Short mmCIF file of C-alpha atoms in Angstrom, two decimals:
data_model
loop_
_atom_site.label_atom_id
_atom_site.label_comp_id
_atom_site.label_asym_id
_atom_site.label_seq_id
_atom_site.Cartn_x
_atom_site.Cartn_y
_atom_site.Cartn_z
CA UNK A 90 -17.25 -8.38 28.06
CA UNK A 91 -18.60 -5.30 25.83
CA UNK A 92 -19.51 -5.40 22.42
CA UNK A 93 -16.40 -3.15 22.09
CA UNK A 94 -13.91 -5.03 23.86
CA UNK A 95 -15.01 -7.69 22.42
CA UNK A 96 -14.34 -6.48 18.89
CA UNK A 97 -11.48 -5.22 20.23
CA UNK A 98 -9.43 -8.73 20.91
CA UNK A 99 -11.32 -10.18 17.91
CA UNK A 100 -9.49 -8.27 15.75
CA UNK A 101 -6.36 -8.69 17.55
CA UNK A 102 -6.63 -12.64 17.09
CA UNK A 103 -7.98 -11.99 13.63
CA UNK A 104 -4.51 -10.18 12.54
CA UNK A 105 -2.47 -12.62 14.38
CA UNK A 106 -3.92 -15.38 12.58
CA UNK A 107 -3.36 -13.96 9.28
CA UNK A 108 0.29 -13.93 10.35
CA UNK A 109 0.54 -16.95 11.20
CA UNK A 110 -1.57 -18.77 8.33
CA UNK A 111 0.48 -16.28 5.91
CA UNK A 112 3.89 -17.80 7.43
CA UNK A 113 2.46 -21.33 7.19
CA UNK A 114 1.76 -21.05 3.84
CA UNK A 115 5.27 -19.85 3.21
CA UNK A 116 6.50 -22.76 4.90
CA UNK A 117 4.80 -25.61 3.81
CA UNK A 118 2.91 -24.66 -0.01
CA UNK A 119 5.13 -26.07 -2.66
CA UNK A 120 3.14 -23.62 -5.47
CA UNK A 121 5.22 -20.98 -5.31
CA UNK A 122 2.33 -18.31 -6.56
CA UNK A 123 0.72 -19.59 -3.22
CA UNK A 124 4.04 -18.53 -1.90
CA UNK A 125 2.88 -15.38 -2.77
CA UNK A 126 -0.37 -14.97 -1.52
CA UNK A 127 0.52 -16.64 1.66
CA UNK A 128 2.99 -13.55 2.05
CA UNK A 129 0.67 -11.40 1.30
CA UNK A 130 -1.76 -12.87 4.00
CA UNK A 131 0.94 -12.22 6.22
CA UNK A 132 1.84 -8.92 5.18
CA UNK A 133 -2.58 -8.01 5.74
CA UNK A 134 -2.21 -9.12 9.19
CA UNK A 135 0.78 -6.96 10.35
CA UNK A 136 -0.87 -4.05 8.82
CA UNK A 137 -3.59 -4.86 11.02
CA UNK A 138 -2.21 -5.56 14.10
CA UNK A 139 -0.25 -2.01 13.25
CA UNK A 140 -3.83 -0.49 12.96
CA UNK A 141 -5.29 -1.73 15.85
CA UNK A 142 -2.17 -0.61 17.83
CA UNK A 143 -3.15 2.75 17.32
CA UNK A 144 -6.65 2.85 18.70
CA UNK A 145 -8.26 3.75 21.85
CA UNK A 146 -11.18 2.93 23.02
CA UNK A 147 -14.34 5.86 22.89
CA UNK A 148 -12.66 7.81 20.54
CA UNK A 149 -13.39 9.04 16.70
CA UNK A 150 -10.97 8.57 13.53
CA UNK A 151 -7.86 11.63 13.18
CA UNK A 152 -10.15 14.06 11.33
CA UNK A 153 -10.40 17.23 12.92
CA UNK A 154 -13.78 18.71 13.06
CA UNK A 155 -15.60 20.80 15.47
CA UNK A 156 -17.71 17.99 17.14
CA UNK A 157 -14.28 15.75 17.78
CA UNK A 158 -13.34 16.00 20.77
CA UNK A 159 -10.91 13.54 21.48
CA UNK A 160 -9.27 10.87 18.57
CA UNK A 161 -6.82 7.54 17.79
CA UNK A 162 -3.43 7.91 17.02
CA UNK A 163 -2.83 9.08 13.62
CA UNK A 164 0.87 7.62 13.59
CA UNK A 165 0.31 3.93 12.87
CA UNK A 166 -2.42 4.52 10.81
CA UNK A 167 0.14 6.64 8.54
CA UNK A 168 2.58 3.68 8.88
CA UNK A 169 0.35 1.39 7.54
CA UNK A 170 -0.40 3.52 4.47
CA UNK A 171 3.49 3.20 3.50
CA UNK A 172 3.96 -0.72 4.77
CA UNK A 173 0.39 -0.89 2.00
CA UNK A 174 2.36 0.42 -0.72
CA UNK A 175 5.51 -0.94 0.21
CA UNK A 176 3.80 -5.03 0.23
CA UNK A 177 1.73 -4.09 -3.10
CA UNK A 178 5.46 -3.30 -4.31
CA UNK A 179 7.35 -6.05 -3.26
CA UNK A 180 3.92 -8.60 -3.88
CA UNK A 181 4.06 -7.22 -7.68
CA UNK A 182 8.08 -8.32 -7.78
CA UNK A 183 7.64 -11.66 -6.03
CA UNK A 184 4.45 -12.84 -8.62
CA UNK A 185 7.19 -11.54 -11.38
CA UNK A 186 10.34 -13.79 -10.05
CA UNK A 187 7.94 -16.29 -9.50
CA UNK A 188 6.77 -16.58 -12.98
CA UNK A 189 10.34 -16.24 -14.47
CA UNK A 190 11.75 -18.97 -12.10
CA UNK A 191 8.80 -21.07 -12.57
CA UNK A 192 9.37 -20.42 -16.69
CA UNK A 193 12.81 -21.45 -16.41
CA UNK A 194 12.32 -24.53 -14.04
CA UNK A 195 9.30 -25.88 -16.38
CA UNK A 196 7.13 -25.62 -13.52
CA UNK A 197 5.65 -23.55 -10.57
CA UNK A 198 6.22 -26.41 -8.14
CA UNK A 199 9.53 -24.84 -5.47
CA UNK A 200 11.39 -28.15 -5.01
CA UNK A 201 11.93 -28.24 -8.89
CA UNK A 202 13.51 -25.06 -8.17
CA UNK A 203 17.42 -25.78 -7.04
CA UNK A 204 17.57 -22.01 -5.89
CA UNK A 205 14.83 -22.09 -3.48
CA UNK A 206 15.38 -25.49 -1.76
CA UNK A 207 15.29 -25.72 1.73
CA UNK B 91 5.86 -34.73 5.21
CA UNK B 92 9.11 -32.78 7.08
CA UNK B 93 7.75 -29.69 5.43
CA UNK B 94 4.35 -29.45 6.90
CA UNK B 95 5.44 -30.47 10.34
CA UNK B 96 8.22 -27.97 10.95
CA UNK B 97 6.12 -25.40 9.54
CA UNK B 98 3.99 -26.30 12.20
CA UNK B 99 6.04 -26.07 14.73
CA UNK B 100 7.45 -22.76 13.97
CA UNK B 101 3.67 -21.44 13.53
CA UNK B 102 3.08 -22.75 16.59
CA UNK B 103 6.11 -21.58 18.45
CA UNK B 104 4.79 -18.48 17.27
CA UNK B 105 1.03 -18.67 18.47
CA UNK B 106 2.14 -18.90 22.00
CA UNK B 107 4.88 -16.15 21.53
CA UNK B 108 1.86 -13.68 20.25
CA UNK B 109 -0.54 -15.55 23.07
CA UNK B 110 1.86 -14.96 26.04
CA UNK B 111 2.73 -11.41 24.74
CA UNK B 112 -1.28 -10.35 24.28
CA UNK B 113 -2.36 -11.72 28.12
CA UNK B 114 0.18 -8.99 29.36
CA UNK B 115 -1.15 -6.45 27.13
CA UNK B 116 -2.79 -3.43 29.16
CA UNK B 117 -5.21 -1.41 26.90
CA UNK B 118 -4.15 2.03 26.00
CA UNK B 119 -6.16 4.49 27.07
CA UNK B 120 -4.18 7.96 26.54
CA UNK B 121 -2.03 8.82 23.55
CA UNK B 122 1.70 8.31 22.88
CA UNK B 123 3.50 11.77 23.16
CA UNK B 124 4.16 11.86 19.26
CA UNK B 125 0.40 10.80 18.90
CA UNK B 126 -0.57 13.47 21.17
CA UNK B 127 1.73 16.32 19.52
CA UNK B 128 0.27 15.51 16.42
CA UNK B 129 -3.22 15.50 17.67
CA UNK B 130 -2.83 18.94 19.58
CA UNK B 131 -0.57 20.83 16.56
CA UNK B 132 -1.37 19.16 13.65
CA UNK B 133 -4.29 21.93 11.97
CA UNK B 134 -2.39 24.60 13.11
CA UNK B 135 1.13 23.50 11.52
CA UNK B 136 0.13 21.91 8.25
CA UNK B 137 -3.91 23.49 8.02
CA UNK B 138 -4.62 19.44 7.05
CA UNK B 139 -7.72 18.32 8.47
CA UNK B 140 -7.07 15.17 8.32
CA UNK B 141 -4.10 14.30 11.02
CA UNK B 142 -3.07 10.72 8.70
CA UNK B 143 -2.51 13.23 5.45
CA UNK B 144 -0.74 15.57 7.98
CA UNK B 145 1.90 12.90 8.96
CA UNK B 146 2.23 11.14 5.68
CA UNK B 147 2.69 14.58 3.50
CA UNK B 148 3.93 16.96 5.68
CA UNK B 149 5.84 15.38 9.08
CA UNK B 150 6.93 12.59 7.30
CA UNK B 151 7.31 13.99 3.90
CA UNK B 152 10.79 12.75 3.30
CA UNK B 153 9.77 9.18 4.34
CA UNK B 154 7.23 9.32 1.45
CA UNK B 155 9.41 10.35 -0.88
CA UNK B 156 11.41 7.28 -0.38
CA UNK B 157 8.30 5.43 -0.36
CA UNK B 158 7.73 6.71 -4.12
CA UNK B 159 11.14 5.77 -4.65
CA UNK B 160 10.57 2.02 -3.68
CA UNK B 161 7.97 1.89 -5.80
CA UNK B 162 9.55 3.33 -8.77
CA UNK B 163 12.48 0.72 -8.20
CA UNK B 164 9.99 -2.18 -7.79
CA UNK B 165 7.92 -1.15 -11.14
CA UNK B 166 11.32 -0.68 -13.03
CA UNK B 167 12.30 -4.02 -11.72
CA UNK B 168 8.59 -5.60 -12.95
CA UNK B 169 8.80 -4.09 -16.46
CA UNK B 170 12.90 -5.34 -16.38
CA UNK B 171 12.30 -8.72 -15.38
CA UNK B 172 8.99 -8.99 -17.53
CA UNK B 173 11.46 -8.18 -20.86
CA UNK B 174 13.37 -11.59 -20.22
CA UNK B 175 10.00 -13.44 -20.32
CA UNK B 176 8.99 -14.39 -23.96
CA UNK B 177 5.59 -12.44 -24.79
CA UNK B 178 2.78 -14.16 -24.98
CA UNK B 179 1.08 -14.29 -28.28
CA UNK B 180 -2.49 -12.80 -27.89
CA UNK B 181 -4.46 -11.96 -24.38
CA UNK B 182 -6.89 -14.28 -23.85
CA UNK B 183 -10.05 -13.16 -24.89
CA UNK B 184 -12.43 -11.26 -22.12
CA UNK B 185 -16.00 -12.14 -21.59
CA UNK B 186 -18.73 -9.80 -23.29
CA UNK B 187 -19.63 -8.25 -20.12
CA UNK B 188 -16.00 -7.41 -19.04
CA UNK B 189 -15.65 -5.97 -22.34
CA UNK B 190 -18.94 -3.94 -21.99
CA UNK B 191 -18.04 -2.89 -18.59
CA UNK B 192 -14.38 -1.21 -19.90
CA UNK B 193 -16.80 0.67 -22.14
CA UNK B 194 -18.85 1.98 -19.44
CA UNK B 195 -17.08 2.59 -16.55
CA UNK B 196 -13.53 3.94 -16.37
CA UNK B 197 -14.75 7.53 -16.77
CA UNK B 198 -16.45 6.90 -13.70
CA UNK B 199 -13.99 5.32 -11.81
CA UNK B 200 -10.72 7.71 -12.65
CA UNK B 201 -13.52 10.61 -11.35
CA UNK B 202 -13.86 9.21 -8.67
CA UNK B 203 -9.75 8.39 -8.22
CA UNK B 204 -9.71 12.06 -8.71
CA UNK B 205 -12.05 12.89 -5.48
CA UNK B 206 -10.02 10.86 -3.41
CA UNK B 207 -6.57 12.24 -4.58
CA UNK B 208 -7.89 16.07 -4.61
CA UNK B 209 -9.65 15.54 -1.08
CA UNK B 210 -6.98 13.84 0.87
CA UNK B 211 -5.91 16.63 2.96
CA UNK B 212 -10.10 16.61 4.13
CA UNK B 213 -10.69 13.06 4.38
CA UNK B 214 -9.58 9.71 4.33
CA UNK B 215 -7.50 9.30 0.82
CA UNK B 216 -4.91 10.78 -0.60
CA UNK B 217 -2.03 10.48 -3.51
CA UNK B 218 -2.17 6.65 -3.07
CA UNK B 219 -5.50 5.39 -2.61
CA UNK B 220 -6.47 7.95 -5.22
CA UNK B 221 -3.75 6.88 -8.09
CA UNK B 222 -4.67 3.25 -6.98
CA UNK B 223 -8.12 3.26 -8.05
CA UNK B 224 -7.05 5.39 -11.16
CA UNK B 225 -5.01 2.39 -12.45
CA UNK B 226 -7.94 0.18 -11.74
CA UNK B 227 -10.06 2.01 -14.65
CA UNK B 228 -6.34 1.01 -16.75
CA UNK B 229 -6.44 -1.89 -15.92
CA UNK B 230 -10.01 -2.58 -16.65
CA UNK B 231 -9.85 -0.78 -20.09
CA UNK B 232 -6.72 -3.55 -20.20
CA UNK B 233 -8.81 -6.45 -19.49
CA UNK B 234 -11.42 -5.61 -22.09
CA UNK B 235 -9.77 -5.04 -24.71
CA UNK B 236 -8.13 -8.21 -26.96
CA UNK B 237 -5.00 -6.66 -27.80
CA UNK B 238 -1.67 -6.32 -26.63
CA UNK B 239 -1.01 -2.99 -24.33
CA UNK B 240 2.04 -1.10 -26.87
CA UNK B 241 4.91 1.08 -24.89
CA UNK B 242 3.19 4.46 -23.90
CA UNK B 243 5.39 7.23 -24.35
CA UNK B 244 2.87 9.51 -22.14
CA UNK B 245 3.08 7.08 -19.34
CA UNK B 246 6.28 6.89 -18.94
CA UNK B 247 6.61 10.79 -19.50
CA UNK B 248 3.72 11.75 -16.48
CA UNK B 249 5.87 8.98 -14.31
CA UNK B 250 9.31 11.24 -14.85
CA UNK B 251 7.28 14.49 -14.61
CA UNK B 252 5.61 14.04 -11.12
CA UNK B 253 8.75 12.29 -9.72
CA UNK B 254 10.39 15.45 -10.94
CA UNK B 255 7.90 17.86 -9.50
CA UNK B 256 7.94 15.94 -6.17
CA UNK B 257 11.30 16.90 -5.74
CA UNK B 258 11.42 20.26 -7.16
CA UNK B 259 8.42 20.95 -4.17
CA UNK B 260 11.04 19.46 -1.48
CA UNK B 261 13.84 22.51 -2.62
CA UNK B 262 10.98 24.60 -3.04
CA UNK B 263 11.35 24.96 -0.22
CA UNK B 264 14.87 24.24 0.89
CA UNK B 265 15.41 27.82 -1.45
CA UNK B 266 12.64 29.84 0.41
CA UNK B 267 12.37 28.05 3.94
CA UNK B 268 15.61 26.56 4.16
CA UNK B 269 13.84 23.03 4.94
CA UNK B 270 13.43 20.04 2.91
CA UNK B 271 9.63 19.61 1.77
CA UNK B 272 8.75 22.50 4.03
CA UNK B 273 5.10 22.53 3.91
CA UNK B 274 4.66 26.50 4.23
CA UNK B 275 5.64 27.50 1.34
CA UNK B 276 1.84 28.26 0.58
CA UNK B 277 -0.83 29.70 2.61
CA UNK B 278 -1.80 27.28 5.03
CA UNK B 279 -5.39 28.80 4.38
CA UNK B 280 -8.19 28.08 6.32
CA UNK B 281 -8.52 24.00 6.88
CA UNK B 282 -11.06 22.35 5.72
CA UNK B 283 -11.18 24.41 2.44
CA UNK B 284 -10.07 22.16 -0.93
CA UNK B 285 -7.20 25.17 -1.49
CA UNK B 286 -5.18 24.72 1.90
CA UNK B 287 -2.91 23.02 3.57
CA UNK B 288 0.29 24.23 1.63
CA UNK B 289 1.51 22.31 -0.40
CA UNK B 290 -0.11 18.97 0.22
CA UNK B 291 -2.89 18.78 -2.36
CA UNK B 292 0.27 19.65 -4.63
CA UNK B 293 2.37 16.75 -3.47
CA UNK B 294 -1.25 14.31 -3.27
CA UNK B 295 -1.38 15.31 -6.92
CA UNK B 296 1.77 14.35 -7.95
CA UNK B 297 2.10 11.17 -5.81
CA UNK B 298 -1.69 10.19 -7.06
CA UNK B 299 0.06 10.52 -11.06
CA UNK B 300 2.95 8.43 -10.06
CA UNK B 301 1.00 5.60 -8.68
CA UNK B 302 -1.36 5.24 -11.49
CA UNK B 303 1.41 5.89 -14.25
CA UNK B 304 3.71 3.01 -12.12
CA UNK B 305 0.64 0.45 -11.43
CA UNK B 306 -0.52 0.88 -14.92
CA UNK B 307 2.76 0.17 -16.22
CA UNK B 308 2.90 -2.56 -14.32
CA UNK B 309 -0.48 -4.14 -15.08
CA UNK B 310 0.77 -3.78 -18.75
CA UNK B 311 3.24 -5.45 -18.78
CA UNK B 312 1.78 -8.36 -17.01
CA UNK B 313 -0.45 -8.06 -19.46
CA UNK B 314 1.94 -8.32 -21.93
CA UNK B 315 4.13 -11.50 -20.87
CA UNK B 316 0.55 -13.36 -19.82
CA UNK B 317 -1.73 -14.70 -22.51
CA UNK B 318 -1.49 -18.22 -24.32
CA UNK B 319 1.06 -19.73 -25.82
#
């Protein structure tokens, strides 16, 4: 295995783990500002996995200049610029309803929160 | 206890989803045919160097504009909700050297907020990037000082004004092009100069004012509901 493969699938497993410890978080935290950064874990991860969907191997960033030759896709990489925005967006709303429902329940903890119970 | 173990499960469930998925993944080694259109036409329709700029601004234009408008919706919905929470009564107090640093380096950092948001169309930044790290020299002033963040007319007033502007540019040229956000409506130039590119350094410009007028707004009014009690 190359170096680049090899960085390659380690950033592959890398993103899918942030998934998956983002939706675990989600799942099981009871903090619901942990809620929050669990999500967006998760939300890191897919951007990355996006990212990495959009490169090929031996080739230089989507910057035209007179020594590039051949480049990556610029597509997903464009994608993941609005999916950033978009989860600092909804990230900023979710800490807010957090803090009002934890304000109105007396605590951050979600099973103190009938609206949220699962 | 049930919590933690069907969390688990459904994590798990999900591993060996992604697992089984990624063993019959075959590497990619040619582009897509969008990829590849954009690659091959990119300079020569929109004169942006930078291919990611050429999508976001100029292919995709519309898309962004509804991107602004998401995050117009989701500040307006901060700042709303944030108006039901009782204020807090003072910030707490910032260290010395947080305090010293807001001195020192905001001018800095909204210079350098200002690079990135003039060059995107030449490399990697752009409108958002560039207006984030503008509202990280507010929000820095923010955290130095000890006093509560008042309503800002101006803020509120660039916000309107490049939201207005970024739509004015789309019938720009719907008038003269008869297309939506057409990017021709000025020289193309020659790329790789800071005056190209149409009007994408215009729109970077207006989407880089919107973000750091929204993000500010919205670190100030954190700003305002947090603090003791």
């Amino acid at each position: 295995m190359t170096a680049q493969s090899l960085f390659y699938w380690s950033l592959v497993v890398t993103a899918a783990g942030l998934v998956l410890i983002g939706l675990w978080g989600v799942l099981t935290r009871k903090n619901i500002l942990r809620i929050a950064l669990a999500f967006t874990l998760a939300d890191t991860g897919v951007n990355l996995i996006l990212v990495w969907s959009g490169f090929l191997p031996n080739r230089s960033a989507p910057i035209v200049d007179a020594s590039v030759t051949s480049m990556v896709d610029p597509l997903p990489q464009a994608l993941v610029l609005t999916s950033i925005v978009i989860g600092v967006a909804v990230a900023a709303l979710f800490v807010v309803v957090g803090v009002l429902a934890s304000r109105k329940s007396g605590s951050a903890d979600v099973r103190r929160m009938k609206e949220l119970r699962w | 206890m049930i919590r933690t173990y069907v969390g688990l499960i459904i994590v798990l469930a999900l591993g060996a989803i992604v697992v089984s998925s990624l063993s019959n993944y075959s590497v990619p080694l040619e582009l897509g045919s969008t990829g590849h259109n954009y690659t091959q036409r990119g300079v020569d329709d929109t004169g942006s160097v930078n291919l990611v700029t050429a999508v976001v601004v100029a292919y995709r234009g519309l898309d962004t504009l509804g991107e602004v408008v998401v995050l117009f919706s989701a500040s307006t919905a901060v700042v709303l909700i944030l108006t039901l929470i009782p204020m807090g009564a003072n910030p707490t107090p910032s260290s010395s050297i947080v305090s010293f640093t807001a001195g020192v380096l905001p001018g800095a950092i909204v210079l350098f907020g200002i690079y990135i948001i003039s060059h995107g169309h030449l490399s990697p930044g752009g409108g958002f990037p560039g207006g984030a790290v503008v509202a990280s020299a507010f929000l820095l002033i923010m955290l130095g000082s000890n006093t509560i963040p008042g309503q800002s007319r101006l803020l509120a007033s660039i916000e309107s004004l490049a939201g207005l502007t970024f739509g004015l540019l789309g019938f720009w040229g719907m008038m003269t092009l008869g297309q939506f956000l057409n990017n021709k409506v000025l020289p193309v130039g020659s790329p790789g100069k800071l005056l190209s590119a149409g009007i994408i350094p215009l729109i970077s410009l207006v989407i880089g004012a919107k973000v750091a007028s929204e993000l500010s707004g919205v670190f100030a009014s954190y700003r305002k509901a947090g603090g003791e009690k």
